[in-house]
XYZ file of C-alpha atoms in Angstrom:
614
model
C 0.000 0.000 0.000
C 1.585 3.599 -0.840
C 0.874 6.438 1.335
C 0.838 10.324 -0.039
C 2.881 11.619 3.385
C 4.234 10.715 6.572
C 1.654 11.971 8.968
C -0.815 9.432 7.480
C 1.263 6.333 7.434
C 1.845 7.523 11.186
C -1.383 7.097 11.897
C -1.947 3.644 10.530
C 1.197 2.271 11.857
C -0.234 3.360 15.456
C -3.891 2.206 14.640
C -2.286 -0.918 13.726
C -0.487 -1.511 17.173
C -3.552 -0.003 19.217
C -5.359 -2.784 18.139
C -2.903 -5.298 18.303
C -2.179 -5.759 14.721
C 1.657 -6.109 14.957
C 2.551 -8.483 12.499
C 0.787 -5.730 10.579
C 2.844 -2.486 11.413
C 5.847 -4.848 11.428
C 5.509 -4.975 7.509
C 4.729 -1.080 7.116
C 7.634 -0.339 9.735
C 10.001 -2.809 7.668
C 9.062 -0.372 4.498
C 10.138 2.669 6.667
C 13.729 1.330 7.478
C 14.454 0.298 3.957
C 14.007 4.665 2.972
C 15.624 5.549 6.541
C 17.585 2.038 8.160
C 18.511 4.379 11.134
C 14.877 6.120 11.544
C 14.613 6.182 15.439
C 10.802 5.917 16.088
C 10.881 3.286 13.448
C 13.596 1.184 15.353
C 11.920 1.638 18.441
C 8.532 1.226 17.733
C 9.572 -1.940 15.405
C 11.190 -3.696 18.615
C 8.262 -3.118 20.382
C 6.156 -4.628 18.100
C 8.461 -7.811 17.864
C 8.311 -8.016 21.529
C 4.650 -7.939 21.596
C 4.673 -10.835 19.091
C 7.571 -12.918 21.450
C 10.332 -12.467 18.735
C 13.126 -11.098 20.848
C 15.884 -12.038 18.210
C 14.275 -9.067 15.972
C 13.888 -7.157 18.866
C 17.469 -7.494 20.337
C 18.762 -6.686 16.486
C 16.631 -3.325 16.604
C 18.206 -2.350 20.472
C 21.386 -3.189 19.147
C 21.366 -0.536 16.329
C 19.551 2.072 18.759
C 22.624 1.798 21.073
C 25.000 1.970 18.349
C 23.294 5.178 17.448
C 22.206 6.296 20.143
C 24.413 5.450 22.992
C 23.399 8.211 25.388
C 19.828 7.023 25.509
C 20.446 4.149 28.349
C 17.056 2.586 28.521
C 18.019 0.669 24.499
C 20.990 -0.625 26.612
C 18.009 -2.634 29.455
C 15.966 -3.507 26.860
C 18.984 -5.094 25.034
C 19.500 -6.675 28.166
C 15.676 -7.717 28.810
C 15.953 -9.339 25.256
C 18.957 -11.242 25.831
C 17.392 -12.192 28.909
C 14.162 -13.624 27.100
C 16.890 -15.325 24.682
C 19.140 -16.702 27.511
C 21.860 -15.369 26.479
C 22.798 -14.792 29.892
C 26.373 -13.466 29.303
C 25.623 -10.474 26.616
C 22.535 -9.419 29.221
C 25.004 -9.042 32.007
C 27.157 -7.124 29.863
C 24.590 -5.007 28.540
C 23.424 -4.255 32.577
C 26.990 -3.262 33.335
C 26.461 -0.334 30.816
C 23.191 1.456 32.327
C 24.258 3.330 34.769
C 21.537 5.700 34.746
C 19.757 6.211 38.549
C 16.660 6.537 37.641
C 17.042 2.795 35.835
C 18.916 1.365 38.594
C 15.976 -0.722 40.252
C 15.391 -2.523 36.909
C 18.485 -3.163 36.318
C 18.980 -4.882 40.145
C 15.990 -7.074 39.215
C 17.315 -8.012 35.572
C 20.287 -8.921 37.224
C 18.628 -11.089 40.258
C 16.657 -12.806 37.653
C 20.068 -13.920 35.467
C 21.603 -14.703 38.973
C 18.286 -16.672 39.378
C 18.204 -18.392 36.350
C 21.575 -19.900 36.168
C 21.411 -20.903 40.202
C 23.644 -18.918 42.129
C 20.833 -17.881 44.293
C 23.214 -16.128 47.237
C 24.156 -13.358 44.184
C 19.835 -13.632 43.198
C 19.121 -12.284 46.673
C 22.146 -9.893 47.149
C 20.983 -8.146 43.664
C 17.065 -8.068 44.764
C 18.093 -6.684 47.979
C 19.478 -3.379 45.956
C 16.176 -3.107 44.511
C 13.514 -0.899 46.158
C 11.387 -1.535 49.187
C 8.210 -0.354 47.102
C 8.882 -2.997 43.736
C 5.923 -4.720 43.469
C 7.565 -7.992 42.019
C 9.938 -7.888 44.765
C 8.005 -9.993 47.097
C 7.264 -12.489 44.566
C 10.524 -12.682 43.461
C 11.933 -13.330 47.099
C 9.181 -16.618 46.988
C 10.781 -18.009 43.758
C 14.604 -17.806 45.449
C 12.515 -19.536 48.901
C 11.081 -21.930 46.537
C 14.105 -22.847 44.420
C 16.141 -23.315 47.902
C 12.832 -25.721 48.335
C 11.813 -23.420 51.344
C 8.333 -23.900 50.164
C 6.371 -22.740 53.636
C 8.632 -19.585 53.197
C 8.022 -18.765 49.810
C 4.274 -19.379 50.246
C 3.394 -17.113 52.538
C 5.746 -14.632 50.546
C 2.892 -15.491 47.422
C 0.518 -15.141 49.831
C 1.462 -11.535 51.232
C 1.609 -10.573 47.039
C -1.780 -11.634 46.603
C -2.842 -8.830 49.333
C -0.572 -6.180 48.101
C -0.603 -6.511 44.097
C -3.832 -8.736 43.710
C -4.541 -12.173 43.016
C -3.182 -12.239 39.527
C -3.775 -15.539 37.477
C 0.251 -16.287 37.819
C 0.554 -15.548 41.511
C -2.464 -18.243 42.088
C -0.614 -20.481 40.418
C 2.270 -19.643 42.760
C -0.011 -20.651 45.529
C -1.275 -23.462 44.447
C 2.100 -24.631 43.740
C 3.578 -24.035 47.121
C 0.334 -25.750 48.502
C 0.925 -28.754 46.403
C 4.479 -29.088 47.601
C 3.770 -28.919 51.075
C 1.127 -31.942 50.581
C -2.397 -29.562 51.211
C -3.951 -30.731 47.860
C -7.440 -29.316 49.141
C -6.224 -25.766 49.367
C -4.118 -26.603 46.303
C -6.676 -27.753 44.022
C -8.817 -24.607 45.424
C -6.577 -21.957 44.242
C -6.034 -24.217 40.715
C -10.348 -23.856 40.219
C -10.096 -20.313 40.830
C -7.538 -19.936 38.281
C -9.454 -22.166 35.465
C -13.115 -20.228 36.484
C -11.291 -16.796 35.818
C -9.607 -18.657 32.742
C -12.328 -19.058 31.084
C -14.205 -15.545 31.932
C -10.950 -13.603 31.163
C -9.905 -15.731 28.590
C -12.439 -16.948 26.469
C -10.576 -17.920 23.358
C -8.675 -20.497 25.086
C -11.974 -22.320 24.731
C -11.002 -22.642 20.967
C -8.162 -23.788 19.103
C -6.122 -20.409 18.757
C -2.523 -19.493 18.601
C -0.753 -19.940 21.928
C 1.161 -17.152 23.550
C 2.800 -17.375 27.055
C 0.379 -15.083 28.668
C -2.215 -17.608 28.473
C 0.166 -20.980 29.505
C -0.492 -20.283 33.115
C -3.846 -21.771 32.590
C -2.424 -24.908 31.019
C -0.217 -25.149 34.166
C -2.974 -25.168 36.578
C -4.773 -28.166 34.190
C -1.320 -30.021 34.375
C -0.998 -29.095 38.355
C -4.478 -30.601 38.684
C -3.547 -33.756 37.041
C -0.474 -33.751 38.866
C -3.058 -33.852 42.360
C -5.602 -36.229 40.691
C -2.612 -38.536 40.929
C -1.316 -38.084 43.747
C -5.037 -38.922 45.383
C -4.901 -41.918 43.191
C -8.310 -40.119 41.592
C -7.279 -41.375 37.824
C -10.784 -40.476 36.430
C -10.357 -36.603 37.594
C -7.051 -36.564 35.903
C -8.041 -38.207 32.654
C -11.202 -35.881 33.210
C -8.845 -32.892 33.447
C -6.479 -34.256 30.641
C -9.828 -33.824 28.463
C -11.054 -30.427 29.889
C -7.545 -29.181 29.117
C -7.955 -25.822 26.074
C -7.172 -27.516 22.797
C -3.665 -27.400 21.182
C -2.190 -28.723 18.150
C 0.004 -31.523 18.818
C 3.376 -29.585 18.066
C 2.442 -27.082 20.671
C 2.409 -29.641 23.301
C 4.649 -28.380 26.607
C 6.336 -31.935 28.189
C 4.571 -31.514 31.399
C 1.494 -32.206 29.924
C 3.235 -34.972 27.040
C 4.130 -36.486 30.514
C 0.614 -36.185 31.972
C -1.055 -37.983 28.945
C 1.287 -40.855 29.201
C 0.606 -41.492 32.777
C -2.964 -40.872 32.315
C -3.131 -43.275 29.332
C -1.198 -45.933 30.336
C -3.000 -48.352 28.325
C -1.781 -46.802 25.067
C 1.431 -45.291 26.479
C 3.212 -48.755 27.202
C 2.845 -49.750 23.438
C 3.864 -46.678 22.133
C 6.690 -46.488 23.668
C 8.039 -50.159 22.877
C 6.857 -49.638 19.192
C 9.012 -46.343 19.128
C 11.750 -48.340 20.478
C 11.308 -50.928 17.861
C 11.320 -48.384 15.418
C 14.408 -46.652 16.062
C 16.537 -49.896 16.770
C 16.467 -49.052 20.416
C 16.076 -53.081 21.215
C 17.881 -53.102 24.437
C 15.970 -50.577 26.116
C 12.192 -52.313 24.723
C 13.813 -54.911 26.233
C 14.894 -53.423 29.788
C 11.353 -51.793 29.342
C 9.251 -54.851 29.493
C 12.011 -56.956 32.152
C 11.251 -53.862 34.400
C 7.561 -53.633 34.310
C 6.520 -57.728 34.358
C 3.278 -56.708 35.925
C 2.662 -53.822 33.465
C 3.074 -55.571 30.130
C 0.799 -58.509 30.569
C -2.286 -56.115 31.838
C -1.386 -53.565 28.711
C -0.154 -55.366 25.852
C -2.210 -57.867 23.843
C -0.601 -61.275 23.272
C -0.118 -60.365 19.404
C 1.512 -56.878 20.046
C 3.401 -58.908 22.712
C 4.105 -61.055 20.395
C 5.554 -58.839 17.786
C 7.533 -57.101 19.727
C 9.446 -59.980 21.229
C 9.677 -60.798 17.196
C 10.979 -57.483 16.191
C 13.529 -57.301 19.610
C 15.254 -60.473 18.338
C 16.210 -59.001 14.813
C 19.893 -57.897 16.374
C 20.723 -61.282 17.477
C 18.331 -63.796 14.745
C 17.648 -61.551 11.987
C 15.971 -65.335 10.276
C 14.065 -66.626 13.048
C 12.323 -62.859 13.274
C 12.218 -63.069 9.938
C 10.812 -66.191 10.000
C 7.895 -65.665 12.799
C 6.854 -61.720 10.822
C 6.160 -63.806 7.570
C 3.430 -66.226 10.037
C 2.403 -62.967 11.772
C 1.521 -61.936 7.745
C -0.036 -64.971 6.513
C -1.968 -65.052 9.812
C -3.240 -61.466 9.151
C -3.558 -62.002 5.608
C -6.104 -65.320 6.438
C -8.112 -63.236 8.795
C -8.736 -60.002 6.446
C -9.803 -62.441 3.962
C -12.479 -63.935 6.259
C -13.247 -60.372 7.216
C -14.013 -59.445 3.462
C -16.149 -62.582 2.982
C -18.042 -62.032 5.798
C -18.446 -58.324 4.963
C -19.642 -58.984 1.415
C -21.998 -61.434 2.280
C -23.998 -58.968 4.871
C -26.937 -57.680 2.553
C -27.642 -54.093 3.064
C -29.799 -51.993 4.222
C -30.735 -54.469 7.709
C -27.852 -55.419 8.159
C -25.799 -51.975 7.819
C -24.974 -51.556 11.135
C -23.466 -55.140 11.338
C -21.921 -54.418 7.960
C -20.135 -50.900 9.413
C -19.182 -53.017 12.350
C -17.409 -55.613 10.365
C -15.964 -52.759 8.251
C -14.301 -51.310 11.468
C -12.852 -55.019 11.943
C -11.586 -55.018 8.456
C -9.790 -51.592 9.202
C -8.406 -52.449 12.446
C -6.836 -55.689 11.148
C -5.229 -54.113 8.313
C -3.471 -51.633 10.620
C -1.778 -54.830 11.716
C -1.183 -56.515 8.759
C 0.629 -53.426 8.011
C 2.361 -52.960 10.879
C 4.140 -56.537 10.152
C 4.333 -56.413 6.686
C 6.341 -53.587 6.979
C 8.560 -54.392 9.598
C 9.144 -57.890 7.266
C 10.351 -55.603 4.297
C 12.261 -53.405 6.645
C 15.062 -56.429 7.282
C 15.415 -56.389 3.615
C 15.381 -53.295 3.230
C 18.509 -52.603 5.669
C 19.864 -55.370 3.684
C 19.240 -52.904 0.961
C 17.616 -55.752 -1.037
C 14.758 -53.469 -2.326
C 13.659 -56.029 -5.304
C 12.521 -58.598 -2.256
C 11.218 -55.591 -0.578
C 9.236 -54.854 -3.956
C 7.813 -58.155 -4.171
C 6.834 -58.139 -0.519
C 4.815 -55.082 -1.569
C 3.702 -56.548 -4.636
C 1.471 -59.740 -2.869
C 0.288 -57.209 -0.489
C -1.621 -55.048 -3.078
C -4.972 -56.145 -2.973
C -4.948 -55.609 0.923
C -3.041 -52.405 1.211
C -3.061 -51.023 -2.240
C -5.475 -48.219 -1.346
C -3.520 -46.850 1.980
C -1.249 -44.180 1.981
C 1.690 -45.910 4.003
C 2.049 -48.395 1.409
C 1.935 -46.133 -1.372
C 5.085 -44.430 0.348
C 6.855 -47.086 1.061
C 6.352 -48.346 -2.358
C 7.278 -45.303 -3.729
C 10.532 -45.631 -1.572
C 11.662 -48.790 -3.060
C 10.669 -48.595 -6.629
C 13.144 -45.089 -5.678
C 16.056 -47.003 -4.167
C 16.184 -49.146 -7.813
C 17.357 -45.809 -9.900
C 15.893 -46.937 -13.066
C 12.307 -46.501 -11.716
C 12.098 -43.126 -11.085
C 8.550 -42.696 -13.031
C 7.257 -45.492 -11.512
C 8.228 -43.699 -8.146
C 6.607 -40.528 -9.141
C 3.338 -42.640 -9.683
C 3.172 -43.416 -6.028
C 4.679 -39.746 -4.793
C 2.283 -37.576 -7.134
C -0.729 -38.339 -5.228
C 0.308 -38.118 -2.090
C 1.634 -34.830 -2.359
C -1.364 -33.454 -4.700
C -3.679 -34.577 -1.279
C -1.660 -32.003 1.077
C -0.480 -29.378 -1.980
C -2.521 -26.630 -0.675
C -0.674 -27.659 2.862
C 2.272 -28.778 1.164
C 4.444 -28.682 4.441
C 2.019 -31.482 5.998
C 3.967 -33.309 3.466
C 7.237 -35.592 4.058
C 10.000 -33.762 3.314
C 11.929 -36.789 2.038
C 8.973 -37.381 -0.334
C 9.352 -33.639 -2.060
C 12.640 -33.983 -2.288
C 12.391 -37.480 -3.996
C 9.449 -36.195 -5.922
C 11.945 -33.292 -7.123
C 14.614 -35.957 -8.200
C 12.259 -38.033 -9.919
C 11.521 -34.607 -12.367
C 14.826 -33.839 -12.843
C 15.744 -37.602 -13.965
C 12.755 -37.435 -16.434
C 13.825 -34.041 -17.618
C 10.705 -32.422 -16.342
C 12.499 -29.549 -14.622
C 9.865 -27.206 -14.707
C 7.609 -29.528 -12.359
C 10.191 -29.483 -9.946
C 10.814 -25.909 -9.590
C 7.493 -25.245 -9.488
C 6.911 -27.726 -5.887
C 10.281 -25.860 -4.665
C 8.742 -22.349 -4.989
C 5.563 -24.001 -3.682
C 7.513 -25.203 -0.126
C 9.407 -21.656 -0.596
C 6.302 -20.064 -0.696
C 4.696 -21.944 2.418
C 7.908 -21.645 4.397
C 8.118 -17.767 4.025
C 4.265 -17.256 5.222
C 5.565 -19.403 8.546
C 8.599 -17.001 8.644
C 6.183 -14.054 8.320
C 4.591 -15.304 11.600
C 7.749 -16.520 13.815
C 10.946 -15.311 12.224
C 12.837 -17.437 14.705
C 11.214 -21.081 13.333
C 13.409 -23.542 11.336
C 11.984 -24.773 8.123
C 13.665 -27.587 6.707
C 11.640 -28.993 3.868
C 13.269 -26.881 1.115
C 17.162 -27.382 2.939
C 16.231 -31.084 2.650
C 15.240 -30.774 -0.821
C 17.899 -29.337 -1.735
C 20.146 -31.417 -0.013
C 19.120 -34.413 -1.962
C 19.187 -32.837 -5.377
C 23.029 -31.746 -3.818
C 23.798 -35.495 -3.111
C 22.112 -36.572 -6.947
C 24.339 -34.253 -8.721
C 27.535 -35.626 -6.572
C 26.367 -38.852 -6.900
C 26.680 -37.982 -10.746
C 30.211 -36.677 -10.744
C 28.893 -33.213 -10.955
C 30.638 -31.704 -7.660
C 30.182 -28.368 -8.830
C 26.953 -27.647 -9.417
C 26.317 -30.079 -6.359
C 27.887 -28.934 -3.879
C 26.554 -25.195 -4.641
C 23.336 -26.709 -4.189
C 24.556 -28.229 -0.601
C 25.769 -24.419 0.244
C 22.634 -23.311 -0.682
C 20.360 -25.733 1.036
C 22.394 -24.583 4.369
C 21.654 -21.203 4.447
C 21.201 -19.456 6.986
C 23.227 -21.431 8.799
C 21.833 -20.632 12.117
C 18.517 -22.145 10.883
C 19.387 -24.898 8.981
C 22.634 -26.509 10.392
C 21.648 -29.377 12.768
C 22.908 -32.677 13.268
C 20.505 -34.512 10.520
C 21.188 -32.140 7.572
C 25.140 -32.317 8.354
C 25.170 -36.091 8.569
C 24.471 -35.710 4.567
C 26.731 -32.245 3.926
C 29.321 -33.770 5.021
C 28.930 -37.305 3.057
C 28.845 -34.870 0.332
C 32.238 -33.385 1.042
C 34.118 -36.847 1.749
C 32.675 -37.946 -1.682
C 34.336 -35.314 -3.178
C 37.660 -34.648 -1.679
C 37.940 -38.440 -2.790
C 37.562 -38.134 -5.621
C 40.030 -34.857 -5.799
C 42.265 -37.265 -3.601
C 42.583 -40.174 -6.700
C 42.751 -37.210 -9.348
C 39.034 -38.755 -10.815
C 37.651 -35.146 -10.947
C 39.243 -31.834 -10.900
C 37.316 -28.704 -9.501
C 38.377 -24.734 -10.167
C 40.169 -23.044 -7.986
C 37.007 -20.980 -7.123
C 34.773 -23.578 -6.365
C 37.303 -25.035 -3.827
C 37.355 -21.738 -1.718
C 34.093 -21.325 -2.149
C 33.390 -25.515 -0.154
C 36.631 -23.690 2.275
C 34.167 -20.235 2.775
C 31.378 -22.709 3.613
C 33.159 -25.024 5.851
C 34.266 -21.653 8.062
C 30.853 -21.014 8.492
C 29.892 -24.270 9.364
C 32.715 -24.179 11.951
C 31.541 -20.861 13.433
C 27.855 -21.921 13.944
C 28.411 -25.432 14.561
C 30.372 -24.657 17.800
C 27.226 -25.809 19.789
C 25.976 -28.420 17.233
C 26.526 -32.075 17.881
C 27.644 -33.952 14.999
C 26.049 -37.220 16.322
C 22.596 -38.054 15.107
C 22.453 -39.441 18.992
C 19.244 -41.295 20.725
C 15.503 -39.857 20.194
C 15.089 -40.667 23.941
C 18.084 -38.783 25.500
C 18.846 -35.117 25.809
C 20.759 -33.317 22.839
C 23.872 -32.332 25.271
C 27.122 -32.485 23.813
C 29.859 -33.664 26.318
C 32.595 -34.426 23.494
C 34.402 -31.310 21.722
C 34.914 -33.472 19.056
C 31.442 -34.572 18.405
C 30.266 -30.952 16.908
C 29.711 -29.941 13.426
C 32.213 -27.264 14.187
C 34.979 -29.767 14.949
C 34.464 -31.694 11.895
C 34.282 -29.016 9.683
C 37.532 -28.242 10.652
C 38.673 -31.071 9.770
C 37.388 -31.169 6.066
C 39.001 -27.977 5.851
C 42.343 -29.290 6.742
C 41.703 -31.683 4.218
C 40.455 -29.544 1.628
C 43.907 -27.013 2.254
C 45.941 -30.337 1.899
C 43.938 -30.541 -1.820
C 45.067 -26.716 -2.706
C 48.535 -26.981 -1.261
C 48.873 -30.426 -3.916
């Protein structure tokens, strides 16, 4: 939208954040900075907005430029801080506090600092700075209850939440404080008291967490009381209040799920959680712990397993040490299934509508139920070949199952997979990928990554170029509208795809225009470099400086300071990056130097000067 003068695109940037709008003025505001990129208000009023909307990485960037430029004006310097706070990037707020040294900012500055002494646990420096701050800060009493309560003084720090409530009000987070420091000292009455009072005014304050909506952290204090309730429901061995509050809980989508309450649903549905867990652990070769899982719970497994999933998990936990005997017992498991769904599609075909519908649906449900475990097997049987990389057995594996499982959308991808892995079926591949994709287009991003990106290949090998560009620009597209919203997100669909067009081209012997696709497909770095997307830059590179190694290619000069330019970067952001694709069930936390991205991109680039210096 243009505007014929200042005044009146003034006036609809500050209608726009009067009512909230900030994404809005965010976009108008980005317009002003590209005519004046050191336009105070603009700067100001832009990090505002960005803190409003919970992106403190924009924000810090605009503080950082308003202390550049304006250096006398101290309060940039504590919002810098506040930022890096919000960030925890503990070190650069401390450093920013130690430059305000304004009076009249010196209270906030205390508490900023108590809070960073709080948050990293030296709790003796937390009180010294909150002792500095005035007598008359209202947060000061509740901050004195969090230090009582992190030393586990609970009766201390509750009657420190208790005196706040008096003096500031009973705010929805200072209930919750309560309730908390009732629940640890064992009074669940009075604890489940304060959590009702905080779910009534909830849902009178707060009517949109009713609905699915977009979640900020001003409303999560209600999801903590519904997770604090649970937490009571079980300790009073009440199970139906706490699968009763599990249910009552405001909707979220499941990628907005906080672990307290990912924790709460497993305890509250045992019955399903038990399975889960030993099927993840079958599917991520964990076989040890499935095992330690089921030796440690002998009275859990019988009441929550079946005898067939039982069964198939003892088949699938043997693989490591009798790949033929599992082998063996998952092709019974899918001649057993395959005998019943036949029965089950006699029996359903021979029901004569309409008095018999409802039997019919019934049967139908049977049918569907069955097949969910025909699958299950069948494709843990073609996964052994698969690993064996023997994708024609896992084709004809998929090929007797087609008149069960030709219709579902697992076994269309995993056929598309294998008819992949053969090279010289690439259309055939398509055939399978096309319609899965076209069924999530308009949300292409629902869609498998890996499946794009092997859609994108299979174009290119048919020389129909133009289809693949255009589903890049589609995921391009989709990824910048999420980027709109949260500029702090990591996308990777389009890094992935264009890591695996980077790895078809090197594959090829074309290094060059492969490995500019790998640069590309990493950029930014901060975003995109992870553990997952290095495993396969990095194949890339070895492939490569082999190849320079035994003289079979030879690259320009260029391009090889161009894979050293990359490599630096790599080695810069990857400081913090573990290079190990690690365990699904243990914490990312990198206790080996030498297991980073930035230590082996070091490496290659020892290697790669080793090449030049040739």
């Amino acid at each position: 939208m243009l505007y014929s003068d200042a005044a009146e695109k003034t006036r609809t940037i500050y209608t726009l954040v009067k009512n909230g709008q900030y994404s809005d003025a965010v976009q108008l505001l980005k317009q002003q900075l590209n005519v004046d990129h050191k336009s105070r208000a603009a700067l100001s009023l832009l990090a505002y907005c960005y803190v409003q909307l919970h992106n403190f990485t924009g924000a810090a960037q605009c503080y950082a430029q308003l202390v550049i430029s304006h250096p006398h004006v101290e309060r940039y310097r504590l919002y810098l801080a506040l930022c890096y706070y919000q960030l925890r990037m503990f070190d650069e707020a401390v450093k920013a506090c130690t430059n305000v040294t304004f009076s009249e900012l010196s209270n906030a500055v205390h508490k900023l600092m108590a809070a960073l002494k709080y948050d990293t646990n030296d709790l003796p420096s937390a009180k010294l700075f909150l002792d500095k701050c005035s007598s008359d800060d209202k947060d000061k009493e509740v901050n004195s209850g969090c230090i009582r309560f992190k030393e586990e003084n609970f009766e201390t720090a509750l009657q420190h939440f208790l005196r706040a409530t008096k003096t500031e009000g009973p705010s929805l987070d200072l209930l919750y404080n309560v309730a908390v420091g009732y629940y640890k000292l064992k009074q669940y009455p009075l604890a489940m008291r304060y959590v009702e009072e905080i779910n009534q005014r909830s849902s009178t304050e707060h009517p949109e967490l009713d609905k699915r909506s977009s979640w900020m952290s001003d409303h999560f204090v209600s999801i903590e009381a519904y997770n604090l309730k649970i937490a009571i429901a079980l300790k009073l061995n009440d199970y139906l209040n706490a699968a009763q509050a599990m249910v009552d809980m405001p909707r979220r989508d499941e990628t907005e799920l906080d672990p307290i309450t990912l924790h709460n649903q497993a305890i509250v549905g045992m019955e399903e959680t038990l399975g889960n867990l030993l099927l993840i652990c079958c599917k991520y070769g964990l076989h040890n712990i499935a095992v330690n899982i089921m030796a440690e719970n002998p009275d859990l497994v019988p009441t929550y397993l079946t005898q067939y999933e039982y069964d198939f998990i003892a088949t699938v936990v043997m693989e490591s040490q009798s790949p033929e005997e599992s082998l063996s017992k998952l092709e019974t498991m899918v001649q057993q299934q395959g005998d019943i769904l036949q029965r089950l599609e006699k029996q359903t075909n021979a029901v004569q509508p309409p008095k018999d519908e409802d039997m019919k649906r019934s049967m139908a449900e049977a049918y569907n139920e069955t097949l969910e475990l025909y699958l299950q097997v069948l494709m843990e049987q073609a996964k052994i070949y698969w690993d064996q990389r023997n994708y024609k057995e896992v084709e004809k594996i998929f090929q007797k199952s087609v008149d069960f499982c030709g219709k579902h959308d697992l076994w269309k991808l995993n056929v598309g997979h294998t008819l992949f892995m053969q090279q010289g079926k690439f259309k055939e591949a398509a055939g399978f990928y096309e319609p899965l994709v076209r069924k999530n287009f308009e949300k292409i991003l629902d869609s498998s990554a890996i499946v794009l990106a092997n859609l994108c290949v299979c174009y290119i090998l048919m020389n129909q170029n133009e289809a693949a560009e255009e589903l890049m620009r589609k995921v391009e597209k989709e990824e910048d509208k999420l980027l709109l919203a949260d500029p702090d997100r990591r996308t990777f669909h389009l890094c992935i795809i264009n890591l695996v067009i980077g790895t078809l081209y090197c594959s090829k012997g074309n290094y060059e225009f492969g490995i500019s696709r790998i640069i590309k497909a990493m950029q930014p770095y901060r975003k995109k470099l992870c553990a997952q997307t290095w495993h396969y830059v990095k194949r890339c590179f070895l492939s490569m400086i082999e190849n320079l190694v035994k003289h079979v290619i030879i690259l320009k000069d260029s391009v090889l300071k161009d894979c050293i330019a990359f490599l630096e970067a790599c080695s810069e952001f990857g400081k913090l990056e573990s290079s190990s694709l690690g365990n699904p069930f243990e914490e990312a936390e990198i206790t080996d130097g030498k297991a980073t991205v930035a230590y082996e991109s070091r490496q290659l680039i020892a290697l790669m000067n080793r090449i030049i210096e040739l």
